């Protein structure tokens, strides 16, 4: 399974909350976020109309832990459930819960969704997440950004696999997120010590992305030059220099690009 709880473990805390919120929208819920500070133990309030009780109100606390989640999270969620007058409450983590947390949750009627249960939910909508993710801008952004967390935590192959899959849908991704995708994919290849693939990815991005902003154009050009420098491909780098549109670059960016050229010549 390409999109799974192990990817969620490497999301930044806010991205994990956003991902869980968007995940529940795909399951038929609407949601609102609680205040960033003073949330009273809940991160999200979910709403769904049911035949039995009309509109059901569910409180959710998201714990993006790599280690076990303790009963403190259950206590907070129980308090939040009553503070927000929710019909029920859930704690979600890509990790596991301690035995104490499970015992308390059972006693307080708090639902626990651990990494194993989260994978089952993700599996139920995996086809949508893999093939129609671009219909949800926030999900697209979260998945692209989560690749860096994977790469930094020695899951570079998984990061590359994810990004290469997303890139196959480049026609449906907006310019801002597509630039981020190409940049993250290039970085992942560089961290894998595969500068040749990184160079190809950066150059593909420069060619393929329409209406690149000056900032994004500089980002891809600069990172491509760094990859050339690291791979010591001086001749190829100088050929690439001939293709750069210097008129797009700001004075400060132009200065840095000239500096990159000097670095490459000195290698």
PDB file of C-alpha atoms in Angstrom:
ATOM      1  CA  UNK A   1       0.000   0.000   0.000  1.00  0.00           C
ATOM      2  CA  UNK A   2       1.602   3.254  -1.173  1.00  0.00           C
ATOM      3  CA  UNK A   3      -0.207   5.695   1.132  1.00  0.00           C
ATOM      4  CA  UNK A   4      -0.155   4.201   4.606  1.00  0.00           C
ATOM      5  CA  UNK A   5       0.285   4.946   8.299  1.00  0.00           C
ATOM      6  CA  UNK A   6       4.091   4.846   8.011  1.00  0.00           C
ATOM      7  CA  UNK A   7       3.901   7.913   5.759  1.00  0.00           C
ATOM      8  CA  UNK A   8       1.662   9.613   8.343  1.00  0.00           C
ATOM      9  CA  UNK A   9       4.361   9.104  10.991  1.00  0.00           C
ATOM     10  CA  UNK A  10       6.665  11.411   9.042  1.00  0.00           C
ATOM     11  CA  UNK A  11       4.123  14.178   8.489  1.00  0.00           C
ATOM     12  CA  UNK A  12       4.501  17.379  10.466  1.00  0.00           C
ATOM     13  CA  UNK A  13       1.921  17.580  13.242  1.00  0.00           C
ATOM     14  CA  UNK A  14      -0.273  20.124  11.469  1.00  0.00           C
ATOM     15  CA  UNK A  15      -0.117  18.187   8.205  1.00  0.00           C
ATOM     16  CA  UNK A  16      -1.201  15.032  10.025  1.00  0.00           C
ATOM     17  CA  UNK A  17      -4.228  16.857  11.455  1.00  0.00           C
ATOM     18  CA  UNK A  18      -5.070  18.234   8.018  1.00  0.00           C
ATOM     19  CA  UNK A  19      -4.662  14.811   6.427  1.00  0.00           C
ATOM     20  CA  UNK A  20      -6.988  13.149   8.948  1.00  0.00           C
ATOM     21  CA  UNK A  21      -9.528  15.931   8.422  1.00  0.00           C
ATOM     22  CA  UNK A  22      -9.426  15.480   4.635  1.00  0.00           C
ATOM     23  CA  UNK A  23      -9.532  11.706   5.063  1.00  0.00           C
ATOM     24  CA  UNK A  24     -12.815  11.966   6.951  1.00  0.00           C
ATOM     25  CA  UNK A  25     -14.293  14.222   4.267  1.00  0.00           C
ATOM     26  CA  UNK A  26     -13.685  11.391   1.806  1.00  0.00           C
ATOM     27  CA  UNK A  27     -15.618   9.150   4.197  1.00  0.00           C
ATOM     28  CA  UNK A  28     -18.617  11.472   4.105  1.00  0.00           C
ATOM     29  CA  UNK A  29     -17.972  13.796   7.061  1.00  0.00           C
ATOM     30  CA  UNK A  30     -17.686  17.551   7.244  1.00  0.00           C
ATOM     31  CA  UNK A  31     -15.367  19.081   9.822  1.00  0.00           C
ATOM     32  CA  UNK A  32     -14.207  22.165  11.630  1.00  0.00           C
ATOM     33  CA  UNK A  33     -10.909  22.690  13.398  1.00  0.00           C
ATOM     34  CA  UNK A  34     -10.687  23.684  17.030  1.00  0.00           C
ATOM     35  CA  UNK A  35      -8.529  26.683  18.035  1.00  0.00           C
ATOM     36  CA  UNK A  36      -4.777  26.082  17.685  1.00  0.00           C
ATOM     37  CA  UNK A  37      -4.324  27.036  21.346  1.00  0.00           C
ATOM     38  CA  UNK A  38      -6.816  26.165  24.054  1.00  0.00           C
ATOM     39  CA  UNK A  39      -8.365  23.344  22.007  1.00  0.00           C
ATOM     40  CA  UNK A  40      -9.590  21.613  25.202  1.00  0.00           C
ATOM     41  CA  UNK A  41      -8.245  18.247  24.097  1.00  0.00           C
ATOM     42  CA  UNK A  42      -9.659  18.004  20.559  1.00  0.00           C
ATOM     43  CA  UNK A  43      -8.190  18.944  17.175  1.00  0.00           C
ATOM     44  CA  UNK A  44     -11.242  18.361  14.968  1.00  0.00           C
ATOM     45  CA  UNK A  45     -15.008  18.260  15.240  1.00  0.00           C
ATOM     46  CA  UNK A  46     -16.620  15.975  12.668  1.00  0.00           C
ATOM     47  CA  UNK A  47     -20.238  16.120  11.544  1.00  0.00           C
ATOM     48  CA  UNK A  48     -22.295  13.510   9.716  1.00  0.00           C
ATOM     49  CA  UNK A  49     -26.022  13.084   9.245  1.00  0.00           C
ATOM     50  CA  UNK A  50     -27.369   9.722  10.380  1.00  0.00           C
ATOM     51  CA  UNK A  51     -30.804   8.157  10.280  1.00  0.00           C
ATOM     52  CA  UNK A  52     -30.709   7.322  13.994  1.00  0.00           C
ATOM     53  CA  UNK A  53     -29.781  10.637  15.624  1.00  0.00           C
ATOM     54  CA  UNK A  54     -29.818  13.203  12.827  1.00  0.00           C
ATOM     55  CA  UNK A  55     -26.490  15.006  12.808  1.00  0.00           C
ATOM     56  CA  UNK A  56     -23.790  13.163  14.696  1.00  0.00           C
ATOM     57  CA  UNK A  57     -21.002  15.221  16.274  1.00  0.00           C
ATOM     58  CA  UNK A  58     -17.636  13.526  16.814  1.00  0.00           C
ATOM     59  CA  UNK A  59     -14.541  14.911  18.529  1.00  0.00           C
ATOM     60  CA  UNK A  60     -11.102  13.867  17.252  1.00  0.00           C
ATOM     61  CA  UNK A  61      -7.657  14.206  18.737  1.00  0.00           C
ATOM     62  CA  UNK A  62      -4.716  13.518  16.388  1.00  0.00           C
ATOM     63  CA  UNK A  63      -1.454  12.193  17.837  1.00  0.00           C
ATOM     64  CA  UNK A  64       1.306  11.900  15.245  1.00  0.00           C
ATOM     65  CA  UNK A  65       3.593   9.893  17.497  1.00  0.00           C
ATOM     66  CA  UNK A  66       6.269   7.419  16.455  1.00  0.00           C
ATOM     67  CA  UNK A  67       6.209   5.938  19.962  1.00  0.00           C
ATOM     68  CA  UNK A  68       3.224   4.663  21.945  1.00  0.00           C
ATOM     69  CA  UNK A  69       0.354   6.991  22.806  1.00  0.00           C
ATOM     70  CA  UNK A  70      -0.402   7.013  26.537  1.00  0.00           C
ATOM     71  CA  UNK A  71      -3.674   7.325  28.458  1.00  0.00           C
ATOM     72  CA  UNK A  72      -3.089  11.094  28.757  1.00  0.00           C
ATOM     73  CA  UNK A  73      -4.425  11.446  25.206  1.00  0.00           C
ATOM     74  CA  UNK A  74      -7.530   9.466  26.190  1.00  0.00           C
ATOM     75  CA  UNK A  75      -8.093  11.691  29.234  1.00  0.00           C
ATOM     76  CA  UNK A  76      -7.775  14.836  27.113  1.00  0.00           C
ATOM     77  CA  UNK A  77     -10.143  13.481  24.484  1.00  0.00           C
ATOM     78  CA  UNK A  78     -12.710  12.492  27.106  1.00  0.00           C
ATOM     79  CA  UNK A  79     -12.612  16.024  28.525  1.00  0.00           C
ATOM     80  CA  UNK A  80     -12.837  17.528  25.027  1.00  0.00           C
ATOM     81  CA  UNK A  81     -15.802  15.351  24.147  1.00  0.00           C
ATOM     82  CA  UNK A  82     -17.820  16.802  27.020  1.00  0.00           C
ATOM     83  CA  UNK A  83     -16.533  20.343  26.545  1.00  0.00           C
ATOM     84  CA  UNK A  84     -17.730  20.387  22.924  1.00  0.00           C
ATOM     85  CA  UNK A  85     -20.866  18.283  23.630  1.00  0.00           C
ATOM     86  CA  UNK A  86     -19.861  15.569  21.166  1.00  0.00           C
ATOM     87  CA  UNK A  87     -21.815  12.342  20.730  1.00  0.00           C
ATOM     88  CA  UNK A  88     -18.570  10.371  20.690  1.00  0.00           C
ATOM     89  CA  UNK A  89     -14.823  10.868  20.436  1.00  0.00           C
ATOM     90  CA  UNK A  90     -11.808   9.334  18.720  1.00  0.00           C
ATOM     91  CA  UNK A  91      -8.041   9.385  19.172  1.00  0.00           C
ATOM     92  CA  UNK A  92      -6.106   8.768  15.931  1.00  0.00           C
ATOM     93  CA  UNK A  93      -2.432   7.868  15.681  1.00  0.00           C
ATOM     94  CA  UNK A  94      -0.232   6.218  13.033  1.00  0.00           C
ATOM     95  CA  UNK A  95       1.516   4.486  15.939  1.00  0.00           C
ATOM     96  CA  UNK A  96       0.135   2.293  18.767  1.00  0.00           C
ATOM     97  CA  UNK A  97      -1.541   2.811  22.129  1.00  0.00           C
ATOM     98  CA  UNK A  98      -0.260   1.636  25.491  1.00  0.00           C
ATOM     99  CA  UNK A  99      -2.232  -1.023  27.343  1.00  0.00           C
ATOM    100  CA  UNK A 100      -3.197   1.591  29.923  1.00  0.00           C
ATOM    101  CA  UNK A 101      -4.586   3.847  27.192  1.00  0.00           C
ATOM    102  CA  UNK A 102      -6.629   0.956  25.760  1.00  0.00           C
ATOM    103  CA  UNK A 103      -8.051   0.068  29.179  1.00  0.00           C
ATOM    104  CA  UNK A 104      -9.027   3.651  29.917  1.00  0.00           C
ATOM    105  CA  UNK A 105     -10.510   4.180  26.453  1.00  0.00           C
ATOM    106  CA  UNK A 106     -12.657   1.087  26.900  1.00  0.00           C
ATOM    107  CA  UNK A 107     -13.883   2.375  30.254  1.00  0.00           C
ATOM    108  CA  UNK A 108     -14.598   5.913  28.984  1.00  0.00           C
ATOM    109  CA  UNK A 109     -16.049   4.784  25.631  1.00  0.00           C
ATOM    110  CA  UNK A 110     -13.373   6.558  23.556  1.00  0.00           C
ATOM    111  CA  UNK A 111     -12.622   5.017  20.159  1.00  0.00           C
ATOM    112  CA  UNK A 112      -8.956   4.385  19.338  1.00  0.00           C
ATOM    113  CA  UNK A 113      -7.628   4.289  15.781  1.00  0.00           C
ATOM    114  CA  UNK A 114      -4.025   3.067  15.721  1.00  0.00           C
ATOM    115  CA  UNK A 115      -1.724   2.568  12.748  1.00  0.00           C
ATOM    116  CA  UNK A 116      -3.228  -0.818  11.908  1.00  0.00           C
ATOM    117  CA  UNK A 117      -6.801   0.519  11.881  1.00  0.00           C
ATOM    118  CA  UNK A 118      -5.676   3.626  10.013  1.00  0.00           C
ATOM    119  CA  UNK A 119      -4.180   1.414   7.305  1.00  0.00           C
ATOM    120  CA  UNK A 120      -7.549  -0.343   6.910  1.00  0.00           C
ATOM    121  CA  UNK A 121      -9.270   3.010   6.443  1.00  0.00           C
ATOM    122  CA  UNK A 122      -6.627   4.121   3.955  1.00  0.00           C
ATOM    123  CA  UNK A 123      -6.926   0.825   2.106  1.00  0.00           C
ATOM    124  CA  UNK A 124     -10.681   1.347   1.720  1.00  0.00           C
ATOM    125  CA  UNK A 125     -10.071   4.572  -0.238  1.00  0.00           C
ATOM    126  CA  UNK A 126      -6.614   3.793  -1.595  1.00  0.00           C
ATOM    127  CA  UNK A 127      -7.696   3.896  -5.228  1.00  0.00           C
ATOM    128  CA  UNK A 128      -9.134   7.372  -4.742  1.00  0.00           C
ATOM    129  CA  UNK A 129      -6.051   8.625  -2.884  1.00  0.00           C
ATOM    130  CA  UNK A 130      -3.731   7.271  -5.555  1.00  0.00           C
ATOM    131  CA  UNK A 131      -5.656   8.295  -8.655  1.00  0.00           C
ATOM    132  CA  UNK A 132      -7.800  11.295  -7.702  1.00  0.00           C
ATOM    133  CA  UNK A 133      -5.759  12.971  -4.964  1.00  0.00           C
ATOM    134  CA  UNK A 134      -5.319  16.063  -7.159  1.00  0.00           C
ATOM    135  CA  UNK A 135      -9.026  16.866  -6.748  1.00  0.00           C
ATOM    136  CA  UNK A 136      -8.191  17.851  -3.176  1.00  0.00           C
ATOM    137  CA  UNK A 137      -5.546  20.575  -3.160  1.00  0.00           C
ATOM    138  CA  UNK A 138      -4.809  20.077   0.530  1.00  0.00           C
ATOM    139  CA  UNK A 139      -4.241  16.333   0.138  1.00  0.00           C
ATOM    140  CA  UNK A 140      -1.925  17.020  -2.813  1.00  0.00           C
ATOM    141  CA  UNK A 141       0.102  19.471  -0.739  1.00  0.00           C
ATOM    142  CA  UNK A 142       0.270  17.136   2.264  1.00  0.00           C
ATOM    143  CA  UNK A 143       1.451  14.148   0.225  1.00  0.00           C
ATOM    144  CA  UNK A 144       4.121  16.161  -1.591  1.00  0.00           C
ATOM    145  CA  UNK A 145       5.416  17.734   1.606  1.00  0.00           C
ATOM    146  CA  UNK A 146       5.354  14.426   3.487  1.00  0.00           C
ATOM    147  CA  UNK A 147       7.888  13.024   1.014  1.00  0.00           C
ATOM    148  CA  UNK A 148      10.596  15.196   2.568  1.00  0.00           C
ATOM    149  CA  UNK A 149       9.829  13.766   5.998  1.00  0.00           C
ATOM    150  CA  UNK A 150      10.171  10.270   4.566  1.00  0.00           C
ATOM    151  CA  UNK A 151      13.478  11.077   2.866  1.00  0.00           C
ATOM    152  CA  UNK A 152      14.924  12.695   5.977  1.00  0.00           C
ATOM    153  CA  UNK A 153      14.030   9.613   7.997  1.00  0.00           C
ATOM    154  CA  UNK A 154      15.892   7.216   5.700  1.00  0.00           C
ATOM    155  CA  UNK A 155      12.810   6.196   3.717  1.00  0.00           C
ATOM    156  CA  UNK A 156      14.199   7.736   0.535  1.00  0.00           C
ATOM    157  CA  UNK A 157      13.007   4.924  -1.727  1.00  0.00           C
ATOM    158  CA  UNK A 158       9.464   5.318  -0.382  1.00  0.00           C
ATOM    159  CA  UNK A 159       9.657   9.099  -0.887  1.00  0.00           C
ATOM    160  CA  UNK A 160      10.807   8.671  -4.494  1.00  0.00           C
ATOM    161  CA  UNK A 161       8.150   6.043  -5.170  1.00  0.00           C
ATOM    162  CA  UNK A 162       5.438   8.354  -3.826  1.00  0.00           C
ATOM    163  CA  UNK A 163       6.633  11.405  -5.758  1.00  0.00           C
ATOM    164  CA  UNK A 164       7.124   9.510  -9.021  1.00  0.00           C
ATOM    165  CA  UNK A 165       3.558   8.262  -8.707  1.00  0.00           C
ATOM    166  CA  UNK A 166       2.236  11.779  -8.061  1.00  0.00           C
ATOM    167  CA  UNK A 167       4.282  13.128 -10.995  1.00  0.00           C
ATOM    168  CA  UNK A 168       2.364  10.841 -13.346  1.00  0.00           C
ATOM    169  CA  UNK A 169      -0.617  13.168 -12.716  1.00  0.00           C
ATOM    170  CA  UNK A 170       1.300  16.377 -13.460  1.00  0.00           C
ATOM    171  CA  UNK A 171      -1.318  17.555 -15.953  1.00  0.00           C
ATOM    172  CA  UNK A 172      -3.817  17.887 -13.103  1.00  0.00           C
ATOM    173  CA  UNK A 173      -1.550  19.543 -10.509  1.00  0.00           C
ATOM    174  CA  UNK A 174      -1.316  23.318 -10.251  1.00  0.00           C
ATOM    175  CA  UNK A 175       1.972  25.127 -10.887  1.00  0.00           C
ATOM    176  CA  UNK A 176       2.811  25.816  -7.234  1.00  0.00           C
ATOM    177  CA  UNK A 177       2.433  22.205  -6.112  1.00  0.00           C
ATOM    178  CA  UNK A 178       4.049  20.828  -9.251  1.00  0.00           C
ATOM    179  CA  UNK A 179       7.146  22.955  -8.617  1.00  0.00           C
ATOM    180  CA  UNK A 180       7.250  21.648  -5.055  1.00  0.00           C
ATOM    181  CA  UNK A 181       6.900  18.086  -6.346  1.00  0.00           C
ATOM    182  CA  UNK A 182       9.805  18.404  -8.810  1.00  0.00           C
ATOM    183  CA  UNK A 183      11.960  20.121  -6.212  1.00  0.00           C
ATOM    184  CA  UNK A 184      11.277  17.457  -3.549  1.00  0.00           C
ATOM    185  CA  UNK A 185      11.863  14.646  -6.039  1.00  0.00           C
ATOM    186  CA  UNK A 186      15.168  16.179  -7.101  1.00  0.00           C
ATOM    187  CA  UNK A 187      16.213  16.558  -3.457  1.00  0.00           C
ATOM    188  CA  UNK A 188      15.278  12.944  -2.744  1.00  0.00           C
ATOM    189  CA  UNK A 189      17.443  11.697  -5.606  1.00  0.00           C
ATOM    190  CA  UNK A 190      20.330  13.875  -4.393  1.00  0.00           C
ATOM    191  CA  UNK A 191      19.991  12.478  -0.864  1.00  0.00           C
ATOM    192  CA  UNK A 192      20.166   9.045  -2.464  1.00  0.00           C
ATOM    193  CA  UNK A 193      23.470  10.166  -4.044  1.00  0.00           C
ATOM    194  CA  UNK A 194      21.889   9.935  -7.481  1.00  0.00           C
ATOM    195  CA  UNK A 195      22.698  13.358  -8.882  1.00  0.00           C
ATOM    196  CA  UNK A 196      22.162  12.340 -12.501  1.00  0.00           C
ATOM    197  CA  UNK A 197      18.499  11.531 -11.877  1.00  0.00           C
ATOM    198  CA  UNK A 198      18.199  14.725  -9.814  1.00  0.00           C
ATOM    199  CA  UNK A 199      19.563  16.775 -12.730  1.00  0.00           C
ATOM    200  CA  UNK A 200      17.104  15.148 -15.114  1.00  0.00           C
ATOM    201  CA  UNK A 201      14.207  15.846 -12.740  1.00  0.00           C
ATOM    202  CA  UNK A 202      15.123  19.520 -12.274  1.00  0.00           C
ATOM    203  CA  UNK A 203      15.504  20.008 -16.020  1.00  0.00           C
ATOM    204  CA  UNK A 204      12.225  18.235 -16.699  1.00  0.00           C
ATOM    205  CA  UNK A 205      10.533  20.564 -14.217  1.00  0.00           C
ATOM    206  CA  UNK A 206      11.996  23.631 -15.926  1.00  0.00           C
ATOM    207  CA  UNK A 207      10.772  22.361 -19.302  1.00  0.00           C
ATOM    208  CA  UNK A 208       7.391  20.988 -18.321  1.00  0.00           C
ATOM    209  CA  UNK A 209       5.962  23.412 -15.754  1.00  0.00           C
ATOM    210  CA  UNK A 210       4.044  26.190 -17.437  1.00  0.00           C
ATOM    211  CA  UNK A 211       4.110  29.757 -16.116  1.00  0.00           C
ATOM    212  CA  UNK A 212       6.916  29.208 -13.619  1.00  0.00           C
ATOM    213  CA  UNK A 213       7.329  32.198 -11.326  1.00  0.00           C
ATOM    214  CA  UNK A 214      10.748  33.848 -11.179  1.00  0.00           C
ATOM    215  CA  UNK A 215      11.221  32.444  -7.673  1.00  0.00           C
ATOM    216  CA  UNK A 216      10.330  28.887  -8.692  1.00  0.00           C
ATOM    217  CA  UNK A 217      12.461  29.096 -11.839  1.00  0.00           C
ATOM    218  CA  UNK A 218      15.445  30.135  -9.731  1.00  0.00           C
ATOM    219  CA  UNK A 219      14.748  27.322  -7.240  1.00  0.00           C
ATOM    220  CA  UNK A 220      14.902  24.607  -9.891  1.00  0.00           C
ATOM    221  CA  UNK A 221      17.840  26.150 -11.773  1.00  0.00           C
ATOM    222  CA  UNK A 222      19.871  26.650  -8.616  1.00  0.00           C
ATOM    223  CA  UNK A 223      19.268  23.126  -7.324  1.00  0.00           C
ATOM    224  CA  UNK A 224      20.103  21.713 -10.742  1.00  0.00           C
ATOM    225  CA  UNK A 225      23.437  23.551 -10.685  1.00  0.00           C
ATOM    226  CA  UNK A 226      24.170  22.219  -7.200  1.00  0.00           C
ATOM    227  CA  UNK A 227      23.559  18.681  -8.506  1.00  0.00           C
ATOM    228  CA  UNK A 228      25.901  19.375 -11.444  1.00  0.00           C
ATOM    229  CA  UNK A 229      28.556  20.609  -9.022  1.00  0.00           C
ATOM    230  CA  UNK A 230      28.192  17.566  -6.756  1.00  0.00           C
ATOM    231  CA  UNK A 231      28.472  15.196  -9.726  1.00  0.00           C
ATOM    232  CA  UNK A 232      31.450  17.147 -11.194  1.00  0.00           C
ATOM    233  CA  UNK A 233      29.861  17.319 -14.635  1.00  0.00           C
ATOM    234  CA  UNK A 234      31.536  20.560 -15.677  1.00  0.00           C
ATOM    235  CA  UNK A 235      30.956  20.368 -19.439  1.00  0.00           C
ATOM    236  CA  UNK A 236      27.297  19.399 -19.046  1.00  0.00           C
ATOM    237  CA  UNK A 237      26.816  22.167 -16.485  1.00  0.00           C
ATOM    238  CA  UNK A 238      28.245  24.781 -18.849  1.00  0.00           C
ATOM    239  CA  UNK A 239      25.910  23.549 -21.579  1.00  0.00           C
ATOM    240  CA  UNK A 240      23.020  23.946 -19.142  1.00  0.00           C
ATOM    241  CA  UNK A 241      24.147  27.512 -18.414  1.00  0.00           C
ATOM    242  CA  UNK A 242      23.496  28.376 -22.056  1.00  0.00           C
ATOM    243  CA  UNK A 243      19.822  27.505 -21.623  1.00  0.00           C
ATOM    244  CA  UNK A 244      19.212  29.673 -18.542  1.00  0.00           C
ATOM    245  CA  UNK A 245      16.935  32.694 -19.029  1.00  0.00           C
ATOM    246  CA  UNK A 246      18.913  35.268 -17.048  1.00  0.00           C
ATOM    247  CA  UNK A 247      16.316  37.961 -17.751  1.00  0.00           C
ATOM    248  CA  UNK A 248      13.899  36.242 -15.370  1.00  0.00           C
ATOM    249  CA  UNK A 249      16.309  36.297 -12.438  1.00  0.00           C
ATOM    250  CA  UNK A 250      16.416  39.022  -9.815  1.00  0.00           C
ATOM    251  CA  UNK A 251      19.813  40.679  -9.159  1.00  0.00           C
ATOM    252  CA  UNK A 252      20.361  38.649  -5.980  1.00  0.00           C
ATOM    253  CA  UNK A 253      19.431  35.403  -7.710  1.00  0.00           C
ATOM    254  CA  UNK A 254      21.608  36.247 -10.694  1.00  0.00           C
ATOM    255  CA  UNK A 255      24.530  36.836  -8.355  1.00  0.00           C
ATOM    256  CA  UNK A 256      24.037  33.415  -6.772  1.00  0.00           C
ATOM    257  CA  UNK A 257      23.780  31.682 -10.159  1.00  0.00           C
ATOM    258  CA  UNK A 258      27.097  33.269 -11.208  1.00  0.00           C
ATOM    259  CA  UNK A 259      28.563  32.034  -7.946  1.00  0.00           C
ATOM    260  CA  UNK A 260      27.343  28.506  -8.759  1.00  0.00           C
ATOM    261  CA  UNK A 261      29.126  28.690 -12.127  1.00  0.00           C
ATOM    262  CA  UNK A 262      32.368  29.635 -10.415  1.00  0.00           C
ATOM    263  CA  UNK A 263      31.960  26.745  -7.947  1.00  0.00           C
ATOM    264  CA  UNK A 264      31.461  24.309 -10.839  1.00  0.00           C
ATOM    265  CA  UNK A 265      34.555  25.609 -12.660  1.00  0.00           C
ATOM    266  CA  UNK A 266      36.631  25.155  -9.506  1.00  0.00           C
ATOM    267  CA  UNK A 267      35.626  21.534  -8.951  1.00  0.00           C
TER     268      UNK A 267
END
